mmCIF file with all atom_site columns, C-alpha atoms in Angstrom:
data_model
loop_
_atom_site.group_PDB
_atom_site.id
_atom_site.type_symbol
_atom_site.label_atom_id
_atom_site.label_alt_id
_atom_site.label_comp_id
_atom_site.label_asym_id
_atom_site.label_entity_id
_atom_site.label_seq_id
_atom_site.pdbx_PDB_ins_code
_atom_site.Cartn_x
_atom_site.Cartn_y
_atom_site.Cartn_z
_atom_site.occupancy
_atom_site.B_iso_or_equiv
_atom_site.pdbx_formal_charge
_atom_site.auth_seq_id
_atom_site.auth_comp_id
_atom_site.auth_asym_id
_atom_site.auth_atom_id
_atom_site.pdbx_PDB_model_num
ATOM 1   C CA . UNK A 1 1   ? 97.613  108.371 87.452  1.00 0.00 ? 30  UNK A CA 1
ATOM 2   C CA . UNK A 1 2   ? 96.948  105.670 89.641  1.00 0.00 ? 31  UNK A CA 1
ATOM 3   C CA . UNK A 1 3   ? 99.495  104.140 91.953  1.00 0.00 ? 32  UNK A CA 1
ATOM 4   C CA . UNK A 1 4   ? 99.655  100.940 89.938  1.00 0.00 ? 33  UNK A CA 1
ATOM 5   C CA . UNK A 1 5   ? 100.351 103.218 86.784  1.00 0.00 ? 34  UNK A CA 1
ATOM 6   C CA . UNK A 1 6   ? 103.014 105.098 88.551  1.00 0.00 ? 35  UNK A CA 1
ATOM 7   C CA . UNK A 1 7   ? 104.452 101.798 89.935  1.00 0.00 ? 36  UNK A CA 1
ATOM 8   C CA . UNK A 1 8   ? 104.701 100.607 86.582  1.00 0.00 ? 37  UNK A CA 1
ATOM 9   C CA . UNK A 1 9   ? 106.549 103.429 85.558  1.00 0.00 ? 38  UNK A CA 1
ATOM 10  C CA . UNK A 1 10  ? 109.102 103.015 88.450  1.00 0.00 ? 39  UNK A CA 1
ATOM 11  C CA . UNK A 1 11  ? 109.705 99.548  87.203  1.00 0.00 ? 40  UNK A CA 1
ATOM 12  C CA . UNK A 1 12  ? 110.850 101.212 83.676  1.00 0.00 ? 41  UNK A CA 1
ATOM 13  C CA . UNK A 1 13  ? 112.975 103.567 85.197  1.00 0.00 ? 42  UNK A CA 1
ATOM 14  C CA . UNK A 1 14  ? 114.569 100.645 87.096  1.00 0.00 ? 43  UNK A CA 1
ATOM 15  C CA . UNK A 1 15  ? 115.438 99.046  83.784  1.00 0.00 ? 44  UNK A CA 1
ATOM 16  C CA . UNK A 1 16  ? 117.923 102.385 83.183  1.00 0.00 ? 45  UNK A CA 1
ATOM 17  C CA . UNK A 1 17  ? 120.067 102.184 86.576  1.00 0.00 ? 46  UNK A CA 1
ATOM 18  C CA . UNK A 1 18  ? 123.647 102.230 86.031  1.00 0.00 ? 47  UNK A CA 1
ATOM 19  C CA . UNK A 1 19  ? 125.058 100.224 89.098  1.00 0.00 ? 48  UNK A CA 1
ATOM 20  C CA . UNK A 1 20  ? 128.607 98.840  88.131  1.00 0.00 ? 49  UNK A CA 1
ATOM 21  C CA . UNK A 1 21  ? 128.987 98.472  91.486  1.00 0.00 ? 50  UNK A CA 1
ATOM 22  C CA . UNK A 1 22  ? 126.363 97.286  93.789  1.00 0.00 ? 51  UNK A CA 1
ATOM 23  C CA . UNK A 1 23  ? 124.334 95.829  91.109  1.00 0.00 ? 52  UNK A CA 1
ATOM 24  C CA . UNK A 1 24  ? 121.020 96.646  93.003  1.00 0.00 ? 53  UNK A CA 1
ATOM 25  C CA . UNK A 1 25  ? 118.949 98.910  90.626  1.00 0.00 ? 54  UNK A CA 1
ATOM 26  C CA . UNK A 1 26  ? 116.473 101.200 91.668  1.00 0.00 ? 55  UNK A CA 1
ATOM 27  C CA . UNK A 1 27  ? 113.905 102.831 89.887  1.00 0.00 ? 56  UNK A CA 1
ATOM 28  C CA . UNK A 1 28  ? 111.459 105.893 90.793  1.00 0.00 ? 57  UNK A CA 1
ATOM 29  C CA . UNK A 1 29  ? 108.240 107.785 89.653  1.00 0.00 ? 58  UNK A CA 1
ATOM 30  C CA . UNK A 1 30  ? 107.475 110.943 90.637  1.00 0.00 ? 59  UNK A CA 1
ATOM 31  C CA . UNK A 1 31  ? 103.947 112.335 90.353  1.00 0.00 ? 60  UNK A CA 1
ATOM 32  C CA . UNK A 1 32  ? 103.794 115.965 90.396  1.00 0.00 ? 61  UNK A CA 1
ATOM 33  C CA . UNK A 1 33  ? 100.623 117.914 91.253  1.00 0.00 ? 62  UNK A CA 1
ATOM 34  C CA . UNK A 1 34  ? 100.496 119.258 87.526  1.00 0.00 ? 63  UNK A CA 1
ATOM 35  C CA . UNK A 1 35  ? 99.873  115.292 86.301  1.00 0.00 ? 64  UNK A CA 1
ATOM 36  C CA . UNK A 1 36  ? 103.392 114.867 85.003  1.00 0.00 ? 65  UNK A CA 1
ATOM 37  C CA . UNK A 1 37  ? 105.253 111.862 85.678  1.00 0.00 ? 66  UNK A CA 1
ATOM 38  C CA . UNK A 1 38  ? 109.055 112.376 86.346  1.00 0.00 ? 67  UNK A CA 1
ATOM 39  C CA . UNK A 1 39  ? 111.226 109.364 86.326  1.00 0.00 ? 68  UNK A CA 1
ATOM 40  C CA . UNK A 1 40  ? 114.765 108.117 87.785  1.00 0.00 ? 69  UNK A CA 1
ATOM 41  C CA . UNK A 1 41  ? 117.049 105.404 88.420  1.00 0.00 ? 70  UNK A CA 1
ATOM 42  C CA . UNK A 1 42  ? 120.188 105.048 90.710  1.00 0.00 ? 71  UNK A CA 1
ATOM 43  C CA . UNK A 1 43  ? 123.373 106.193 88.948  1.00 0.00 ? 72  UNK A CA 1
ATOM 44  C CA . UNK A 1 44  ? 126.713 104.779 90.628  1.00 0.00 ? 73  UNK A CA 1
ATOM 45  C CA . UNK A 1 45  ? 130.181 106.441 90.279  1.00 0.00 ? 74  UNK A CA 1
ATOM 46  C CA . UNK A 1 46  ? 133.408 104.962 90.879  1.00 0.00 ? 75  UNK A CA 1
ATOM 47  C CA . UNK A 1 47  ? 134.185 107.376 93.839  1.00 0.00 ? 76  UNK A CA 1
ATOM 48  C CA . UNK A 1 48  ? 131.108 106.531 95.255  1.00 0.00 ? 77  UNK A CA 1
ATOM 49  C CA . UNK A 1 49  ? 129.869 109.925 97.119  1.00 0.00 ? 78  UNK A CA 1
ATOM 50  C CA . UNK A 1 50  ? 128.912 111.111 93.578  1.00 0.00 ? 79  UNK A CA 1
ATOM 51  C CA . UNK A 1 51  ? 126.115 108.652 92.821  1.00 0.00 ? 80  UNK A CA 1
ATOM 52  C CA . UNK A 1 52  ? 122.891 109.456 93.134  1.00 0.00 ? 81  UNK A CA 1
ATOM 53  C CA . UNK A 1 53  ? 119.819 107.719 94.134  1.00 0.00 ? 82  UNK A CA 1
ATOM 54  C CA . UNK A 1 54  ? 116.615 107.160 91.658  1.00 0.00 ? 83  UNK A CA 1
ATOM 55  C CA . UNK A 1 55  ? 114.317 109.343 93.828  1.00 0.00 ? 84  UNK A CA 1
ATOM 56  C CA . UNK A 1 56  ? 116.659 112.498 94.130  1.00 0.00 ? 85  UNK A CA 1
ATOM 57  C CA . UNK A 1 57  ? 117.333 111.653 90.102  1.00 0.00 ? 86  UNK A CA 1
ATOM 58  C CA . UNK A 1 58  ? 113.430 112.125 89.749  1.00 0.00 ? 87  UNK A CA 1
ATOM 59  C CA . UNK A 1 59  ? 113.312 115.124 92.180  1.00 0.00 ? 88  UNK A CA 1
ATOM 60  C CA . UNK A 1 60  ? 116.085 116.901 90.519  1.00 0.00 ? 89  UNK A CA 1
ATOM 61  C CA . UNK A 1 61  ? 114.548 116.217 87.124  1.00 0.00 ? 90  UNK A CA 1
ATOM 62  C CA . UNK A 1 62  ? 111.353 117.772 88.051  1.00 0.00 ? 91  UNK A CA 1
ATOM 63  C CA . UNK A 1 63  ? 112.688 120.683 90.013  1.00 0.00 ? 92  UNK A CA 1
ATOM 64  C CA . UNK A 1 64  ? 114.891 121.529 87.209  1.00 0.00 ? 93  UNK A CA 1
ATOM 65  C CA . UNK A 1 65  ? 112.166 122.025 84.786  1.00 0.00 ? 94  UNK A CA 1
ATOM 66  C CA . UNK A 1 66  ? 110.387 124.291 87.269  1.00 0.00 ? 95  UNK A CA 1
ATOM 67  C CA . UNK A 1 67  ? 107.916 122.012 89.021  1.00 0.00 ? 96  UNK A CA 1
ATOM 68  C CA . UNK A 1 68  ? 107.778 121.983 92.783  1.00 0.00 ? 97  UNK A CA 1
ATOM 69  C CA . UNK A 1 69  ? 104.599 120.496 93.869  1.00 0.00 ? 98  UNK A CA 1
ATOM 70  C CA . UNK A 1 70  ? 104.185 116.584 94.068  1.00 0.00 ? 99  UNK A CA 1
ATOM 71  C CA . UNK A 1 71  ? 101.871 113.958 94.936  1.00 0.00 ? 100 UNK A CA 1
ATOM 72  C CA . UNK A 1 72  ? 103.305 110.957 95.166  1.00 0.00 ? 101 UNK A CA 1
ATOM 73  C CA . UNK A 1 73  ? 106.461 108.895 94.559  1.00 0.00 ? 102 UNK A CA 1
ATOM 74  C CA . UNK A 1 74  ? 106.590 104.914 93.509  1.00 0.00 ? 103 UNK A CA 1
ATOM 75  C CA . UNK A 1 75  ? 109.837 103.161 94.690  1.00 0.00 ? 104 UNK A CA 1
ATOM 76  C CA . UNK A 1 76  ? 110.941 99.734  93.177  1.00 0.00 ? 105 UNK A CA 1
ATOM 77  C CA . UNK A 1 77  ? 114.638 97.975  93.855  1.00 0.00 ? 106 UNK A CA 1
ATOM 78  C CA . UNK A 1 78  ? 116.592 95.084  94.020  1.00 0.00 ? 107 UNK A CA 1
ATOM 79  C CA . UNK A 1 79  ? 119.454 93.068  92.511  1.00 0.00 ? 108 UNK A CA 1
ATOM 80  C CA . UNK A 1 80  ? 119.877 93.644  88.765  1.00 0.00 ? 109 UNK A CA 1
ATOM 81  C CA . UNK A 1 81  ? 119.978 90.096  87.701  1.00 0.00 ? 110 UNK A CA 1
ATOM 82  C CA . UNK A 1 82  ? 116.452 89.638  89.194  1.00 0.00 ? 111 UNK A CA 1
ATOM 83  C CA . UNK A 1 83  ? 112.628 90.844  88.858  1.00 0.00 ? 112 UNK A CA 1
ATOM 84  C CA . UNK A 1 84  ? 111.743 89.173  92.260  1.00 0.00 ? 113 UNK A CA 1
ATOM 85  C CA . UNK A 1 85  ? 112.090 92.184  94.319  1.00 0.00 ? 114 UNK A CA 1
ATOM 86  C CA . UNK A 1 86  ? 111.909 92.951  97.903  1.00 0.00 ? 115 UNK A CA 1
ATOM 87  C CA . UNK A 1 87  ? 110.394 96.729  99.631  1.00 0.00 ? 116 UNK A CA 1
ATOM 88  C CA . UNK A 1 88  ? 112.993 99.432  98.964  1.00 0.00 ? 117 UNK A CA 1
ATOM 89  C CA . UNK A 1 89  ? 112.691 101.891 100.815 1.00 0.00 ? 118 UNK A CA 1
ATOM 90  C CA . UNK A 1 90  ? 114.486 105.446 100.420 1.00 0.00 ? 119 UNK A CA 1
ATOM 91  C CA . UNK A 1 91  ? 117.435 106.318 101.969 1.00 0.00 ? 120 UNK A CA 1
ATOM 92  C CA . UNK A 1 92  ? 117.755 109.263 104.692 1.00 0.00 ? 121 UNK A CA 1
ATOM 93  C CA . UNK A 1 93  ? 119.115 111.650 102.087 1.00 0.00 ? 122 UNK A CA 1
ATOM 94  C CA . UNK A 1 94  ? 116.108 110.854 99.716  1.00 0.00 ? 123 UNK A CA 1
ATOM 95  C CA . UNK A 1 95  ? 113.660 111.401 102.546 1.00 0.00 ? 124 UNK A CA 1
ATOM 96  C CA . UNK A 1 96  ? 115.198 114.788 103.079 1.00 0.00 ? 125 UNK A CA 1
ATOM 97  C CA . UNK A 1 97  ? 114.865 116.032 99.677  1.00 0.00 ? 126 UNK A CA 1
ATOM 98  C CA . UNK A 1 98  ? 111.136 114.869 99.901  1.00 0.00 ? 127 UNK A CA 1
ATOM 99  C CA . UNK A 1 99  ? 110.821 117.074 103.311 1.00 0.00 ? 128 UNK A CA 1
ATOM 100 C CA . UNK A 1 100 ? 112.067 119.662 101.039 1.00 0.00 ? 129 UNK A CA 1
ATOM 101 C CA . UNK A 1 101 ? 109.093 119.780 98.599  1.00 0.00 ? 130 UNK A CA 1
ATOM 102 C CA . UNK A 1 102 ? 106.270 117.676 99.821  1.00 0.00 ? 131 UNK A CA 1
ATOM 103 C CA . UNK A 1 103 ? 103.811 118.155 102.898 1.00 0.00 ? 132 UNK A CA 1
ATOM 104 C CA . UNK A 1 104 ? 104.878 115.052 104.939 1.00 0.00 ? 133 UNK A CA 1
ATOM 105 C CA . UNK A 1 105 ? 100.929 114.365 105.873 1.00 0.00 ? 134 UNK A CA 1
ATOM 106 C CA . UNK A 1 106 ? 99.745  114.356 102.392 1.00 0.00 ? 135 UNK A CA 1
ATOM 107 C CA . UNK A 1 107 ? 102.730 113.398 100.112 1.00 0.00 ? 136 UNK A CA 1
ATOM 108 C CA . UNK A 1 108 ? 102.267 109.733 99.401  1.00 0.00 ? 137 UNK A CA 1
ATOM 109 C CA . UNK A 1 109 ? 105.548 106.716 98.923  1.00 0.00 ? 138 UNK A CA 1
ATOM 110 C CA . UNK A 1 110 ? 104.572 103.804 97.354  1.00 0.00 ? 139 UNK A CA 1
ATOM 111 C CA . UNK A 1 111 ? 106.904 100.994 98.274  1.00 0.00 ? 140 UNK A CA 1
ATOM 112 C CA . UNK A 1 112 ? 106.256 97.649  95.977  1.00 0.00 ? 141 UNK A CA 1
ATOM 113 C CA . UNK A 1 113 ? 107.686 94.435  94.427  1.00 0.00 ? 142 UNK A CA 1
ATOM 114 C CA . UNK A 1 114 ? 105.425 94.929  91.465  1.00 0.00 ? 143 UNK A CA 1
ATOM 115 C CA . UNK A 1 115 ? 102.406 97.105  90.116  1.00 0.00 ? 144 UNK A CA 1
ATOM 116 C CA . UNK A 1 116 ? 99.881  94.419  92.252  1.00 0.00 ? 145 UNK A CA 1
ATOM 117 C CA . UNK A 1 117 ? 102.202 94.337  95.265  1.00 0.00 ? 146 UNK A CA 1
ATOM 118 C CA . UNK A 1 118 ? 102.670 97.493  96.913  1.00 0.00 ? 147 UNK A CA 1
ATOM 119 C CA . UNK A 1 119 ? 101.914 99.398  100.014 1.00 0.00 ? 148 UNK A CA 1
ATOM 120 C CA . UNK A 1 120 ? 101.509 103.362 100.448 1.00 0.00 ? 149 UNK A CA 1
ATOM 121 C CA . UNK A 1 121 ? 102.605 105.412 103.205 1.00 0.00 ? 150 UNK A CA 1
ATOM 122 C CA . UNK A 1 122 ? 102.975 109.032 103.944 1.00 0.00 ? 151 UNK A CA 1
ATOM 123 C CA . UNK A 1 123 ? 106.241 110.954 104.277 1.00 0.00 ? 152 UNK A CA 1
ATOM 124 C CA . UNK A 1 124 ? 105.183 111.767 107.605 1.00 0.00 ? 153 UNK A CA 1
ATOM 125 C CA . UNK A 1 125 ? 105.063 108.118 108.502 1.00 0.00 ? 154 UNK A CA 1
ATOM 126 C CA . UNK A 1 126 ? 108.568 107.062 106.902 1.00 0.00 ? 155 UNK A CA 1
ATOM 127 C CA . UNK A 1 127 ? 110.441 110.255 108.003 1.00 0.00 ? 156 UNK A CA 1
ATOM 128 C CA . UNK A 1 128 ? 108.360 110.903 111.562 1.00 0.00 ? 157 UNK A CA 1
ATOM 129 C CA . UNK A 1 129 ? 109.618 114.533 113.120 1.00 0.00 ? 158 UNK A CA 1
ATOM 130 C CA . UNK A 1 130 ? 111.001 115.352 109.582 1.00 0.00 ? 159 UNK A CA 1
ATOM 131 C CA . UNK A 1 131 ? 112.756 118.552 109.282 1.00 0.00 ? 160 UNK A CA 1
ATOM 132 C CA . UNK A 1 132 ? 111.567 120.772 106.386 1.00 0.00 ? 161 UNK A CA 1
ATOM 133 C CA . UNK A 1 133 ? 111.402 124.913 105.190 1.00 0.00 ? 162 UNK A CA 1
ATOM 134 C CA . UNK A 1 134 ? 108.719 125.430 107.653 1.00 0.00 ? 163 UNK A CA 1
ATOM 135 C CA . UNK A 1 135 ? 111.136 124.801 110.639 1.00 0.00 ? 164 UNK A CA 1
ATOM 136 C CA . UNK A 1 136 ? 112.891 127.776 109.409 1.00 0.00 ? 165 UNK A CA 1
ATOM 137 C CA . UNK A 1 137 ? 110.128 129.945 109.121 1.00 0.00 ? 166 UNK A CA 1
ATOM 138 C CA . UNK A 1 138 ? 110.510 133.011 111.594 1.00 0.00 ? 167 UNK A CA 1
ATOM 139 C CA . UNK A 1 139 ? 107.214 133.568 113.734 1.00 0.00 ? 168 UNK A CA 1
#
């Protein structure tokens, strides 16, 4: 799957967002190494802290099905009332979840506004000096 197709999946997932409080809809499409795509949207809660980001929704769906290896994630977001989007970078908690499952040097994070307007970063670029499972390995 190319990045344009992954962005299209993220845009579709954004339409499923449940955002009665922020009205800011985010969609994510996570490409597993096995070729399967797991989508996610943000899901808000009146108590706020039980809310979940689109990126974590996608990761948790994949992990709950036994998938632990990933190549890329596309993320789109913006006000619910428009399709005129700005770049929507993942929050720190989502970046930390990515660090748990992905090689920061090779995992790609695609941030964009549309299937034609996006930029590709590595996890390492958006989370320099990240802390992950390898940091807990004993020598």
